[in-house]
Short mmCIF file of C-alpha atoms in Angstrom, two decimals:
data_model
loop_
_atom_site.label_atom_id
_atom_site.label_comp_id
_atom_site.label_asym_id
_atom_site.label_seq_id
_atom_site.Cartn_x
_atom_site.Cartn_y
_atom_site.Cartn_z
CA MET T 1 -69.84 -230.03 16.69
CA VAL T 2 -67.89 -232.01 18.80
CA PRO T 3 -64.32 -234.06 16.49
CA ASP T 4 -62.64 -236.18 17.20
CA LEU T 5 -60.43 -236.38 19.17
CA GLY T 6 -59.73 -240.56 19.04
CA GLY T 7 -55.69 -240.88 17.66
CA ALA T 8 -55.24 -236.93 16.70
CA ARG T 9 -51.09 -236.89 17.79
CA ALA T 10 -50.42 -233.81 20.65
CA ALA T 11 -47.40 -231.76 20.23
CA ILE T 12 -46.11 -230.08 24.22
CA LEU T 13 -43.59 -228.56 24.64
CA HIS T 14 -42.75 -228.40 28.35
CA ARG T 15 -39.26 -229.20 30.39
CA PRO T 16 -39.61 -233.05 31.36
CA HIS T 17 -42.23 -232.60 34.38
CA PRO T 18 -44.98 -234.06 36.59
CA THR T 19 -46.98 -231.63 33.97
CA VAL T 20 -46.29 -233.62 31.29
CA GLN T 21 -47.42 -236.68 32.43
CA ALA T 22 -50.58 -235.59 33.54
CA LEU T 23 -51.22 -233.67 31.28
CA THR T 24 -50.07 -237.53 28.75
CA ARG T 25 -52.53 -239.83 31.18
CA GLN T 26 -54.57 -237.53 30.22
CA LEU T 27 -54.41 -237.13 26.64
CA GLY T 28 -54.30 -240.98 26.68
CA ALA T 29 -57.38 -240.89 28.41
CA ILE T 30 -59.66 -238.66 26.01
CA GLY T 31 -57.68 -241.49 23.62
CA LEU T 32 -55.54 -238.95 21.79
CA SER T 33 -51.41 -239.44 21.43
CA ALA T 34 -48.75 -237.54 22.89
CA GLU T 35 -45.60 -236.93 22.42
CA ALA T 36 -43.59 -234.08 24.57
CA HIS T 37 -40.42 -232.08 23.42
CA TRP T 38 -37.77 -229.87 24.97
CA PRO T 39 -36.67 -227.60 24.35
CA ASP T 40 -37.78 -226.58 21.05
CA LEU T 41 -40.22 -228.51 18.83
CA PRO T 42 -39.19 -230.13 16.10
CA PRO T 43 -40.21 -229.74 12.27
CA SER T 44 -42.37 -232.71 12.46
CA ALA T 45 -44.46 -231.20 15.36
CA LEU T 46 -46.07 -229.45 11.99
CA GLY T 47 -48.01 -233.23 12.07
CA ALA T 48 -49.93 -232.66 15.44
CA ASP T 49 -53.33 -231.24 15.69
CA TYR T 50 -52.66 -229.96 18.45
CA THR T 51 -49.76 -227.85 20.31
CA PHE T 52 -49.07 -227.70 24.78
CA PHE T 53 -46.89 -225.12 24.74
CA ASP T 54 -45.06 -223.74 27.99
CA ALA T 55 -46.32 -220.08 28.68
CA ASP T 56 -43.67 -219.44 31.42
CA MET T 57 -39.74 -220.30 29.71
CA GLY T 58 -40.97 -220.70 26.38
CA HIS T 59 -39.67 -217.65 23.56
CA ASP T 60 -40.33 -217.33 20.12
CA ALA T 61 -37.49 -219.27 18.57
CA GLN T 62 -38.98 -222.64 20.60
CA PHE T 63 -41.50 -223.09 17.67
CA PRO T 64 -41.15 -223.80 14.19
CA TRP T 65 -43.49 -221.86 13.05
CA ALA T 66 -44.06 -217.54 12.91
CA PRO T 67 -45.76 -216.16 16.87
CA GLY T 68 -49.53 -216.46 15.46
CA ALA T 69 -49.05 -218.89 13.44
CA ALA T 70 -49.91 -222.27 14.59
CA PRO T 71 -51.07 -224.29 12.03
CA MET T 72 -53.67 -225.86 14.92
CA PRO T 73 -54.76 -225.49 17.42
CA THR T 74 -52.35 -224.03 20.17
CA VAL T 75 -52.77 -224.04 24.43
CA ALA T 76 -51.10 -222.42 26.83
CA LEU T 77 -49.47 -223.77 30.15
CA ILE T 78 -49.45 -221.17 32.51
CA GLY T 79 -47.81 -221.08 35.69
CA SER T 80 -46.82 -217.58 36.57
CA GLU T 81 -49.21 -215.80 35.50
CA ALA T 82 -47.10 -212.53 35.36
CA PRO T 83 -48.51 -210.24 32.76
CA GLY T 84 -45.12 -210.66 30.19
CA ARG T 85 -45.34 -213.70 30.13
CA ILE T 86 -50.10 -214.05 29.19
CA GLU T 87 -48.74 -211.18 26.29
CA TRP T 88 -46.41 -213.68 25.28
CA ALA T 89 -48.95 -216.54 25.35
CA LEU T 90 -51.10 -214.09 23.19
CA GLY T 91 -49.13 -213.52 21.33
CA MET T 92 -49.34 -216.56 20.32
CA GLU T 93 -52.43 -216.59 19.94
CA ALA T 94 -52.80 -219.50 21.73
CA GLY T 95 -56.34 -221.16 21.44
CA ALA T 96 -57.10 -221.82 25.39
CA GLN T 97 -55.02 -222.15 28.25
CA LEU T 98 -54.49 -224.74 31.47
CA LEU T 99 -53.00 -223.87 34.37
CA LYS T 100 -50.25 -225.96 36.06
CA PRO T 101 -49.96 -227.56 38.39
CA VAL T 102 -52.11 -229.81 36.08
CA GLY T 103 -54.10 -231.99 38.14
CA ASP T 104 -57.29 -234.58 36.68
CA ASN T 105 -59.02 -232.18 35.07
CA GLY T 106 -59.56 -229.56 32.12
CA VAL T 107 -57.58 -231.36 29.18
CA TYR T 108 -60.73 -232.29 27.18
CA SER T 109 -62.21 -228.82 27.71
CA ALA T 110 -59.05 -226.52 26.51
CA LEU T 111 -59.05 -228.90 23.72
CA LEU T 112 -62.33 -228.84 21.98
CA ILE T 113 -62.25 -224.24 23.41
CA ALA T 114 -58.51 -224.31 21.70
CA ARG T 115 -59.96 -226.46 18.18
CA ALA T 116 -63.03 -223.42 18.38
CA SER T 117 -60.86 -220.63 18.46
CA TRP T 118 -58.45 -221.64 16.26
CA GLU T 119 -61.16 -222.86 13.90
CA ALA T 120 -63.20 -219.08 14.24
CA ARG T 121 -59.69 -218.00 13.83
CA ARG T 122 -58.95 -219.84 10.51
CA ALA T 123 -62.58 -218.79 9.31
CA LEU T 124 -62.26 -214.65 10.17
CA ALA T 125 -58.67 -214.73 8.36
CA ALA T 126 -59.92 -216.72 5.42
CA GLU T 127 -63.26 -213.81 5.15
CA ILE T 128 -60.31 -210.76 5.57
CA GLU T 129 -58.32 -212.10 3.05
CA SER T 130 -61.95 -212.97 0.57
CA LEU T 131 -62.99 -209.42 1.27
CA ARG T 132 -59.22 -207.96 1.12
CA SER T 133 -58.87 -209.52 -2.39
CA ARG T 134 -62.54 -207.92 -3.96
CA LEU T 135 -61.35 -204.61 -2.25
CA ALA T 136 -58.11 -204.43 -4.68
CA GLU T 137 -60.00 -206.14 -7.72
CA ARG T 138 -62.54 -202.61 -7.21
CA GLN T 139 -59.56 -200.83 -6.96
CA THR T 140 -58.10 -202.47 -10.69
CA VAL T 141 -61.57 -202.53 -11.69
CA ILE T 142 -61.77 -198.26 -11.33
CA ARG T 143 -58.66 -198.27 -13.13
CA ALA T 144 -59.87 -200.27 -16.01
CA VAL T 145 -62.73 -198.28 -16.41
CA ALA T 146 -60.96 -194.50 -15.24
CA MET T 147 -57.82 -195.89 -18.37
CA LEU T 148 -61.30 -197.07 -21.00
CA ALA T 149 -62.88 -193.53 -20.02
CA VAL T 150 -59.50 -191.56 -21.63
CA HIS T 151 -59.87 -192.98 -24.75
CA GLY T 152 -62.94 -191.35 -25.24
CA GLY T 153 -67.08 -192.05 -24.04
CA ASP T 154 -67.29 -190.64 -20.26
CA GLU T 155 -67.12 -193.76 -17.54
CA ASP T 156 -70.78 -195.44 -18.25
CA ALA T 157 -69.71 -196.02 -21.75
CA ALA T 158 -65.90 -197.09 -20.30
CA TYR T 159 -67.94 -199.92 -18.27
CA ALA T 160 -69.83 -201.44 -20.36
CA ALA T 161 -67.14 -201.46 -22.87
CA LEU T 162 -65.19 -203.78 -20.27
CA ARG T 163 -68.30 -205.66 -20.35
CA GLN T 164 -68.46 -206.37 -23.34
CA ARG T 165 -65.29 -207.50 -22.90
CA ALA T 166 -65.18 -210.00 -20.03
CA MET T 167 -67.59 -211.42 -22.05
CA ALA T 168 -66.00 -211.84 -25.12
CA TRP T 169 -62.44 -212.97 -22.95
CA ARG T 170 -66.09 -215.28 -20.76
CA VAL T 171 -64.22 -213.80 -17.33
CA THR T 172 -65.28 -212.21 -14.34
CA ILE T 173 -65.55 -208.01 -15.34
CA GLU T 174 -62.66 -207.78 -12.41
CA GLU T 175 -60.41 -210.20 -14.09
CA ALA T 176 -61.43 -208.36 -17.63
CA ALA T 177 -59.92 -205.43 -15.58
CA ALA T 178 -56.51 -206.66 -14.39
CA ARG T 179 -56.28 -207.67 -17.94
CA VAL T 180 -56.91 -203.75 -19.38
CA LEU T 181 -54.23 -203.05 -16.78
CA ALA T 182 -51.65 -206.39 -17.21
CA GLY T 183 -52.47 -206.13 -21.47
CA GLY T 184 -51.86 -202.29 -22.36
CA GLU T 185 -54.65 -201.57 -23.51
CA GLY T 186 -54.86 -197.54 -22.45
CA ARG T 187 -53.84 -194.99 -24.38
CA HIS T 188 -49.83 -194.68 -21.80
CA GLY T 189 -49.84 -198.60 -22.92
CA ARG T 190 -47.83 -199.40 -19.82
CA ARG T 191 -48.03 -202.62 -18.47
CA ARG T 192 -49.47 -202.73 -15.05
CA THR T 193 -50.19 -205.82 -13.16
CA SER T 194 -52.78 -205.24 -9.38
CA MET I 1 -55.52 -260.80 59.85
CA LEU I 2 -54.90 -256.96 57.84
CA PRO I 3 -57.69 -255.57 59.35
CA VAL I 4 -58.70 -253.10 56.45
CA GLU I 5 -61.02 -249.68 57.49
CA ILE I 6 -63.18 -248.82 53.86
CA GLY I 7 -65.74 -246.20 53.63
CA LEU I 8 -68.84 -246.63 52.44
CA LEU I 9 -70.83 -243.25 50.82
CA PHE I 10 -75.17 -244.15 50.05
CA SER I 11 -78.34 -243.01 50.27
CA CYS I 12 -80.54 -244.58 51.97
CA SER I 13 -83.58 -242.01 52.51
CA GLY I 14 -84.17 -240.07 48.83
CA SER I 15 -84.99 -240.57 45.17
CA TYR I 16 -82.86 -242.90 44.56
CA ARG I 17 -82.61 -245.47 47.51
CA LEU I 18 -83.78 -247.83 45.37
CA ILE I 19 -80.34 -247.49 43.61
CA ALA I 20 -78.32 -246.61 46.39
CA GLU I 21 -79.27 -249.02 48.45
CA ALA I 22 -78.95 -251.89 45.42
CA CYS I 23 -75.47 -251.01 45.82
CA ARG I 24 -74.89 -251.19 48.76
CA THR I 25 -76.11 -254.91 49.23
CA GLY I 26 -73.24 -255.48 46.56
CA ALA I 27 -70.34 -253.74 48.68
CA LEU I 28 -71.23 -255.47 51.87
CA ARG I 29 -71.77 -258.92 50.30
CA GLY I 30 -68.40 -257.76 47.98
CA ILE I 31 -67.02 -257.37 52.11
CA ALA I 32 -68.27 -260.10 53.73
CA ASP I 33 -67.62 -262.89 50.80
CA ALA I 34 -64.43 -261.04 50.88
CA ASN I 35 -63.62 -261.23 54.88
CA ALA I 36 -64.65 -265.55 54.85
CA ASP I 37 -62.21 -265.79 51.93
CA PRO I 38 -58.93 -267.60 54.08
CA SER I 39 -56.62 -266.79 51.85
CA LEU I 40 -56.80 -263.49 51.07
CA HIS I 41 -55.77 -262.59 54.45
CA ILE I 42 -57.65 -259.03 54.24
CA GLU I 43 -60.57 -257.75 57.08
CA LEU I 44 -62.71 -255.14 55.64
CA VAL I 45 -64.13 -253.33 58.29
CA PRO I 46 -67.47 -250.62 56.41
CA VAL I 47 -67.32 -246.90 57.46
CA GLU I 48 -70.63 -245.94 56.58
CA ARG I 49 -72.19 -242.43 55.45
CA ASP I 50 -75.33 -241.94 55.22
CA PRO I 51 -75.89 -238.51 52.29
CA GLY I 52 -80.11 -238.94 52.38
CA GLY I 53 -80.39 -237.58 49.05
CA GLU I 54 -78.99 -234.88 49.54
CA ALA I 55 -76.26 -233.47 46.65
CA ASP I 56 -74.42 -231.25 49.43
CA ALA I 57 -73.46 -233.59 52.18
CA TYR I 58 -71.71 -235.81 50.54
CA ALA I 59 -68.55 -233.84 49.75
CA PRO I 60 -68.59 -233.26 53.94
CA LEU I 61 -69.30 -236.65 54.24
CA CYS I 62 -66.59 -237.62 52.00
CA GLU I 63 -64.11 -236.01 53.59
CA ASP I 64 -65.12 -236.97 57.11
CA ILE I 65 -64.62 -240.90 56.43
CA LEU I 66 -61.23 -240.06 55.16
CA ALA I 67 -60.51 -237.76 58.01
CA ASN I 68 -61.69 -239.25 60.96
CA SER I 69 -60.63 -243.25 60.18
CA GLY I 70 -57.73 -245.41 58.02
CA ALA I 71 -59.77 -246.05 54.83
CA ARG I 72 -58.43 -244.10 52.10
CA HIS I 73 -61.46 -246.61 49.34
CA ILE I 74 -64.61 -245.07 48.95
CA VAL I 75 -67.12 -247.18 47.53
CA GLY I 76 -70.16 -244.58 47.07
CA CYS I 77 -71.89 -242.61 44.80
CA VAL I 78 -75.25 -242.79 42.51
CA THR I 79 -75.70 -239.49 40.65
CA SER I 80 -72.92 -237.93 39.09
CA TRP I 81 -73.80 -235.33 41.17
CA SER I 82 -72.92 -236.49 44.21
CA ARG I 83 -69.88 -237.77 42.08
CA LYS I 84 -68.13 -234.57 41.02
CA GLU I 85 -69.28 -233.15 44.60
CA VAL I 86 -66.44 -235.47 46.24
CA ILE I 87 -63.53 -235.68 43.85
CA PRO I 88 -61.79 -232.62 44.99
CA ALA I 89 -62.32 -234.13 48.46
CA LEU I 90 -60.92 -237.02 47.30
CA GLU I 91 -57.55 -234.67 46.34
CA ARG I 92 -57.42 -232.51 48.53
CA LEU I 93 -57.84 -235.61 50.62
CA GLY I 94 -55.58 -238.43 49.10
CA GLY I 95 -58.98 -240.54 49.21
CA PHE I 96 -60.40 -242.72 46.52
CA LEU I 97 -63.72 -243.73 45.34
CA TRP I 98 -65.10 -246.38 43.45
CA TYR I 99 -67.86 -245.84 41.38
CA PRO I 100 -70.31 -248.38 40.16
CA CYS I 101 -73.07 -247.00 38.61
CA PRO I 102 -73.86 -245.71 35.72
CA TYR I 103 -72.23 -242.16 34.48
CA GLU I 104 -72.59 -239.83 31.13
CA GLY I 105 -68.76 -240.33 30.59
CA PHE I 106 -65.97 -237.43 29.83
CA GLU I 107 -64.08 -237.66 33.28
CA SER I 108 -61.32 -239.85 33.91
CA SER I 109 -60.35 -238.66 37.53
CA SER I 110 -57.54 -240.09 38.95
CA GLN I 111 -59.24 -240.59 42.44
CA VAL I 112 -62.32 -242.52 41.04
CA VAL I 113 -62.79 -246.03 39.07
CA TYR I 114 -65.84 -246.78 37.04
CA ALA I 115 -66.73 -249.83 37.61
CA HIS I 116 -70.15 -249.43 35.84
CA ALA I 117 -70.80 -248.14 32.44
CA CYS I 118 -70.46 -245.49 30.32
CA PRO I 119 -71.97 -244.06 27.16
CA ASN I 120 -70.05 -246.52 25.07
CA GLN I 121 -71.28 -249.30 27.13
CA HIS I 122 -74.70 -247.83 27.50
CA LEU I 123 -76.88 -244.94 25.23
CA VAL I 124 -74.36 -246.75 21.99
CA PRO I 125 -75.41 -250.02 21.50
CA LEU I 126 -78.89 -248.93 22.70
CA LEU I 127 -79.55 -247.18 20.08
CA ARG I 128 -78.34 -248.16 17.42
CA TRP I 129 -80.52 -251.73 18.40
CA ALA I 130 -83.30 -249.35 19.29
CA MET I 131 -83.04 -247.43 15.78
CA ALA I 132 -82.60 -250.76 13.66
CA ARG I 133 -85.56 -252.02 14.50
CA HIS I 134 -88.84 -249.11 15.82
CA GLY I 135 -87.18 -246.29 14.07
CA ARG I 136 -85.46 -243.75 14.04
CA ARG I 137 -87.90 -240.44 15.49
CA GLY I 138 -86.90 -240.02 19.03
CA PHE I 139 -88.13 -238.17 22.28
CA LEU I 140 -85.80 -237.43 25.09
CA THR I 141 -86.75 -236.89 28.46
CA GLY I 142 -84.31 -236.95 31.54
CA SER I 143 -84.03 -235.34 34.97
CA ASN I 144 -82.52 -231.70 35.27
CA TYR I 145 -78.82 -232.40 35.87
CA ILE I 146 -76.48 -233.48 34.47
CA TRP I 147 -76.74 -237.21 33.69
CA GLY I 148 -79.55 -236.61 32.06
CA TRP I 149 -78.65 -233.20 29.79
CA GLU I 150 -75.08 -235.44 28.45
CA VAL I 151 -76.67 -238.81 27.45
CA ASN I 152 -79.23 -237.03 25.52
CA ARG I 153 -77.14 -234.62 24.04
CA VAL I 154 -74.87 -236.94 23.00
CA ALA I 155 -78.30 -238.88 22.03
CA ARG I 156 -79.19 -235.88 20.12
CA ASP I 157 -75.74 -236.08 18.44
CA LEU I 158 -76.19 -240.53 17.40
CA ILE I 159 -79.57 -239.42 16.01
CA GLY I 160 -78.72 -236.66 14.68
CA GLU I 161 -76.31 -239.63 12.47
CA ALA I 162 -78.23 -241.93 11.98
CA GLY I 163 -80.68 -239.23 9.65
CA GLY I 164 -83.32 -239.46 12.62
CA GLN I 165 -84.98 -236.82 14.48
CA VAL I 166 -85.00 -235.10 17.66
CA LEU I 167 -89.00 -234.87 17.95
CA GLY I 168 -88.15 -233.44 21.62
CA GLU I 169 -87.00 -232.93 24.46
CA ARG I 170 -88.32 -232.34 27.72
CA TYR I 171 -86.64 -232.25 31.68
CA LEU I 172 -87.97 -232.54 35.03
CA PRO I 173 -86.05 -231.03 38.66
CA ILE I 174 -84.88 -234.60 40.54
CA GLY I 175 -87.39 -235.42 42.53
CA ASP I 176 -89.97 -233.47 40.49
CA THR I 177 -93.84 -236.06 39.12
CA ASP I 178 -95.47 -233.88 36.81
CA VAL I 179 -95.29 -235.05 34.34
CA ALA I 180 -98.61 -234.86 32.39
CA ARG I 181 -97.27 -232.48 30.35
CA MET I 182 -94.49 -234.72 28.39
CA VAL I 183 -96.82 -236.98 28.32
CA GLU I 184 -98.90 -235.12 26.34
CA GLU I 185 -95.97 -233.53 24.60
CA ILE I 186 -95.23 -237.31 23.04
CA ARG I 187 -98.69 -238.49 22.13
CA ALA I 188 -99.00 -235.18 20.56
CA THR I 189 -95.55 -235.83 18.05
CA GLY I 190 -95.61 -239.90 18.11
CA PRO I 191 -92.21 -240.54 18.18
CA ASP I 192 -90.40 -244.04 17.56
CA PHE I 193 -88.77 -244.37 20.60
CA VAL I 194 -88.91 -242.84 23.58
CA LEU I 195 -85.45 -242.38 25.46
CA ASN I 196 -86.11 -242.02 29.50
CA ASN I 197 -83.16 -240.25 31.30
CA LEU I 198 -85.34 -239.65 34.39
CA ILE I 199 -84.41 -240.44 37.99
CA GLY I 200 -86.11 -242.23 40.94
CA ALA I 201 -89.77 -240.85 41.69
CA SER I 202 -89.39 -239.33 38.52
CA SER I 203 -88.60 -242.72 36.52
CA TYR I 204 -91.02 -244.44 38.02
CA LYS I 205 -94.63 -241.47 38.03
CA PHE I 206 -93.24 -241.27 34.13
CA MET I 207 -93.47 -244.66 33.37
CA ARG I 208 -97.11 -245.60 34.83
CA ALA I 209 -97.94 -242.96 33.02
CA LEU I 210 -96.98 -243.99 29.84
CA SER I 211 -98.68 -247.36 30.88
CA CYS I 212 -101.79 -246.24 30.90
CA LEU I 213 -101.18 -243.73 27.04
CA ALA I 214 -99.92 -247.20 25.54
CA GLU I 215 -103.18 -248.77 27.01
CA ALA I 216 -105.32 -246.01 25.99
CA ASP I 217 -103.22 -245.90 22.57
CA ALA I 218 -101.62 -248.70 20.30
CA ARG I 219 -99.11 -246.78 18.91
CA PHE I 220 -97.84 -246.07 22.32
CA ALA I 221 -97.80 -249.62 23.06
CA PRO I 222 -93.73 -251.17 23.42
CA ASP I 223 -93.53 -252.91 20.59
CA ARG I 224 -94.06 -249.84 18.27
CA CYS I 225 -93.00 -247.49 20.48
CA PRO I 226 -91.04 -249.54 23.08
CA VAL I 227 -88.86 -246.49 26.15
CA LEU I 228 -85.48 -246.59 26.40
CA SER I 229 -83.28 -246.39 29.36
CA CYS I 230 -79.62 -246.90 30.54
CA ASN I 231 -80.08 -247.12 34.08
CA LEU I 232 -83.11 -248.93 34.93
CA THR I 233 -82.16 -252.28 36.21
CA GLU I 234 -83.93 -255.14 38.15
CA CYS I 235 -83.34 -252.86 41.46
CA GLU I 236 -86.79 -250.80 39.91
CA ILE I 237 -88.94 -253.09 38.70
CA PRO I 238 -91.29 -253.15 42.26
CA ALA I 239 -91.54 -249.62 42.18
CA LEU I 240 -92.69 -250.08 38.20
CA GLY I 241 -94.79 -252.82 38.04
CA ASP I 242 -96.47 -253.48 35.07
CA ALA I 243 -95.64 -250.85 34.19
CA ALA I 244 -92.45 -251.47 33.25
CA GLU I 245 -93.49 -253.99 30.24
CA GLY I 246 -91.63 -253.98 27.99
CA LEU I 247 -88.94 -251.34 28.76
CA VAL I 248 -85.38 -252.13 27.24
CA SER I 249 -82.66 -251.35 28.98
CA THR I 250 -79.17 -252.16 29.08
CA GLY I 251 -76.49 -252.91 31.46
CA PRO I 252 -73.25 -254.60 31.78
CA TYR I 253 -75.24 -257.23 33.45
CA PHE I 254 -79.73 -258.50 34.26
CA ARG I 255 -79.62 -261.79 35.83
CA ASP I 256 -82.07 -263.27 33.56
CA GLY I 257 -83.14 -266.49 35.62
CA ALA I 258 -80.38 -267.50 37.66
CA GLY I 259 -77.92 -264.17 38.34
CA ARG I 260 -75.92 -263.48 40.70
CA PHE I 261 -76.93 -260.95 41.61
CA GLY I 262 -79.93 -258.57 42.12
CA SER I 263 -79.63 -255.84 39.57
CA SER I 264 -76.36 -254.57 37.56
CA PHE I 265 -75.79 -251.99 40.07
CA GLU I 266 -74.98 -254.81 43.47
CA ALA I 267 -72.31 -256.72 40.70
CA ALA I 268 -70.29 -253.82 40.45
CA ALA I 269 -70.28 -252.68 43.95
CA TYR I 270 -69.48 -257.00 44.86
CA ALA I 271 -66.90 -256.33 41.42
CA SER I 272 -65.26 -253.11 43.36
CA VAL I 273 -65.03 -254.65 46.94
CA ARG I 274 -63.94 -257.58 45.40
CA SER I 275 -61.32 -256.18 42.89
CA LEU I 276 -59.87 -253.57 45.31
CA ALA I 277 -60.09 -256.61 48.74
CA ALA I 278 -57.74 -258.75 46.12
CA ARG I 279 -55.29 -255.97 45.77
CA LEU I 280 -54.99 -254.48 48.32
CA ALA I 281 -54.30 -257.93 49.91
CA HIS I 282 -52.04 -258.74 46.98
CA ALA I 283 -49.82 -255.61 47.59
CA GLY I 284 -50.22 -256.35 51.34
CA GLU I 285 -48.89 -252.55 51.70
CA VAL I 286 -50.25 -248.97 51.29
CA LEU I 287 -50.41 -248.12 47.67
CA ASP I 288 -51.53 -245.03 45.91
CA LEU I 289 -54.53 -246.17 43.27
CA ASP I 290 -52.18 -246.20 40.14
CA GLY I 291 -50.15 -248.50 42.38
CA LEU I 292 -52.64 -250.63 43.28
CA LEU I 293 -54.22 -251.21 39.48
CA SER I 294 -51.19 -252.86 38.67
CA VAL I 295 -51.28 -255.44 41.52
CA PRO I 296 -53.52 -258.31 39.86
CA ASP I 297 -57.20 -258.52 41.09
CA ARG I 298 -57.94 -262.48 40.32
CA GLY I 299 -60.29 -261.38 37.55
CA GLU I 300 -62.82 -259.50 39.31
CA LEU I 301 -62.68 -256.28 38.02
CA SER I 302 -60.97 -255.24 34.00
CA ILE I 303 -59.52 -251.48 34.92
CA ASP I 304 -58.23 -249.87 32.43
CA PRO I 305 -55.07 -248.33 33.96
CA VAL I 306 -55.49 -245.47 31.87
CA THR I 307 -59.39 -244.38 31.93
CA HIS I 308 -60.07 -246.39 35.59
CA HIS I 309 -62.69 -247.29 33.92
CA THR I 310 -63.45 -251.41 33.27
CA THR I 311 -64.05 -252.93 30.58
CA LEU I 312 -67.58 -254.99 30.44
CA PRO I 313 -70.03 -256.96 28.74
CA VAL I 314 -72.75 -255.38 27.34
CA LEU I 315 -76.52 -256.57 27.08
CA ILE I 316 -79.44 -254.96 26.18
CA ALA I 317 -82.33 -256.46 27.36
CA GLN I 318 -86.73 -256.09 27.39
CA VAL I 319 -89.32 -256.66 30.45
CA GLU I 320 -91.43 -259.78 29.96
CA ASP I 321 -93.67 -260.69 32.61
CA GLY I 322 -91.60 -258.34 35.45
CA ALA I 323 -88.13 -260.23 34.19
CA PHE I 324 -85.61 -258.40 32.45
CA ARG I 325 -84.65 -261.27 29.31
CA VAL I 326 -81.49 -260.13 27.52
CA ARG I 327 -82.24 -259.58 22.94
CA GLU I 328 -78.60 -258.61 22.66
CA ARG I 329 -75.30 -259.18 24.58
CA TRP I 330 -70.88 -257.90 23.42
CA ASP I 331 -68.84 -260.02 25.59
CA ALA I 332 -65.86 -257.79 26.89
CA VAL I 333 -66.64 -253.42 25.02
CA THR I 334 -64.10 -251.42 26.27
CA ALA I 335 -64.56 -248.45 27.94
CA ASP I 336 -64.45 -244.74 25.85
CA PRO I 337 -65.46 -242.00 27.93
CA TYR I 338 -64.84 -239.89 25.71
CA LEU I 339 -66.04 -241.11 22.59
CA ALA I 340 -63.26 -240.59 20.59
CA ARG I 341 -62.51 -243.86 19.56
CA ARG I 342 -66.09 -244.87 18.35
CA ASP I 343 -67.73 -245.22 14.96
CA ARG I 344 -69.49 -242.59 13.39
CA LEU I 345 -73.62 -244.05 13.24
CA ALA I 346 -73.15 -242.36 9.25
CA PRO I 347 -76.73 -242.77 8.38
CA ARG I 348 -78.40 -246.30 6.18
CA SER I 349 -74.42 -248.06 6.59
CA GLN I 350 -74.04 -249.67 10.40
CA LEU I 351 -78.45 -249.17 10.31
CA ARG I 352 -81.54 -250.78 8.24
CA ALA I 353 -84.07 -248.85 7.41
CA VAL I 354 -86.66 -250.02 8.63
CA PRO I 355 -89.14 -249.55 6.40
CA ARG I 356 -92.52 -247.75 8.24
#
């Protein structure tokens, strides 16, 4: 689906240069407003919907976010195709690129591609986060079952006991397991957090 | 008198000859009127090249005009394919194109003035108008190149947003007249409207076949299932004959009685030349396009300096007894070539539900 671009804001991190004018013109024709900054992106740029940054003279300290943690889609403006500069732009996780000199074309497709790759990356990160937390919870469940099993009975009985607690407390198995561990229901009475 | 050469790049033969001839007529008329205007002190001298409808001939002929004459401005091109072919040549040799035809949008070249409509000035109002009256189930057709693909893509989005349904989408190569399968699919699916983005001979054959279908089956008569077009005008009515009856088209101009021009193509090419002539005469020196666009043109064309697109009226017209009759009109619609500013067609919010 094509994103809504009308009225969107773009931040440009580039020294004053015809490239900035060409970029601003294309953005204006598409319907975005643009603000150019140099040498640093101010915190206000955090509110922009897209950021274009110079890959030739750029460095990490210019950004109000950590490398790879841009809160919006980003586009690298590449003049020198030196591998070190490309590597740095990759480290900033540019979602798209525009080769300098910027002329009449390329900005619209860069916006769409940067948006799509940023959203894909964000979705992937969210999925990894949820898988990680489920993995962590599984360890919590195993540890809780092991702790309860120490009181007597086998693992099946301990698991059934954990399920009964979850039902009684009206929480998920994972949360019940966390409470069991945190509440020190085990033999040693240790307070533990997962 | 300041003699100024001006390029004309239209195909006087080939599949879309009728449109090209309408554009050329408008441009030549604009040149004649500008030259006859004693207040302008300018003499436009046309430098003509004819690509004969061959897409690959446009760029070399555009280069030929720019390299072998004094012309910097060219009025020309009909298809988007040919326009995209000449832009690199314009960039390289410092030329400018005044493009007098509707197109699919998503372009804003610093070398081009877009003098006719883009989708928010043709397709969007046309679909809004038609879906409110006829229903939201459409069948999309087109010639197999960017105009048909992109206009139909936008149509798909708009129909989807409105809660409608695309019953089919079919393409033919430019010049291909084998329309039987398309028509058969339309008969089988029974849409509320047919969007015709075919061009030239394919379009004429398709319209005649649909007209036969309508005679055989009243479900496909124009009052039940109209054909919609963003580019059919008076200049192609002779090729359509009776098959044009009931056709709903959109554009910035329809003659509707005593209009000055034969079609919107002629009007746009004429306005392009008059606007250019007025600006050149006012500037009195060689300027690049942005410089020229900043000088007045006596109100010939309202060109947005940011997008290079023109603010235009939007008309919806229907063919009745062989002539377009205007059904609806909006004055001065600003071009939004990237469809970035349009209101979303929320399902049923801006559209009246049509009971079926």
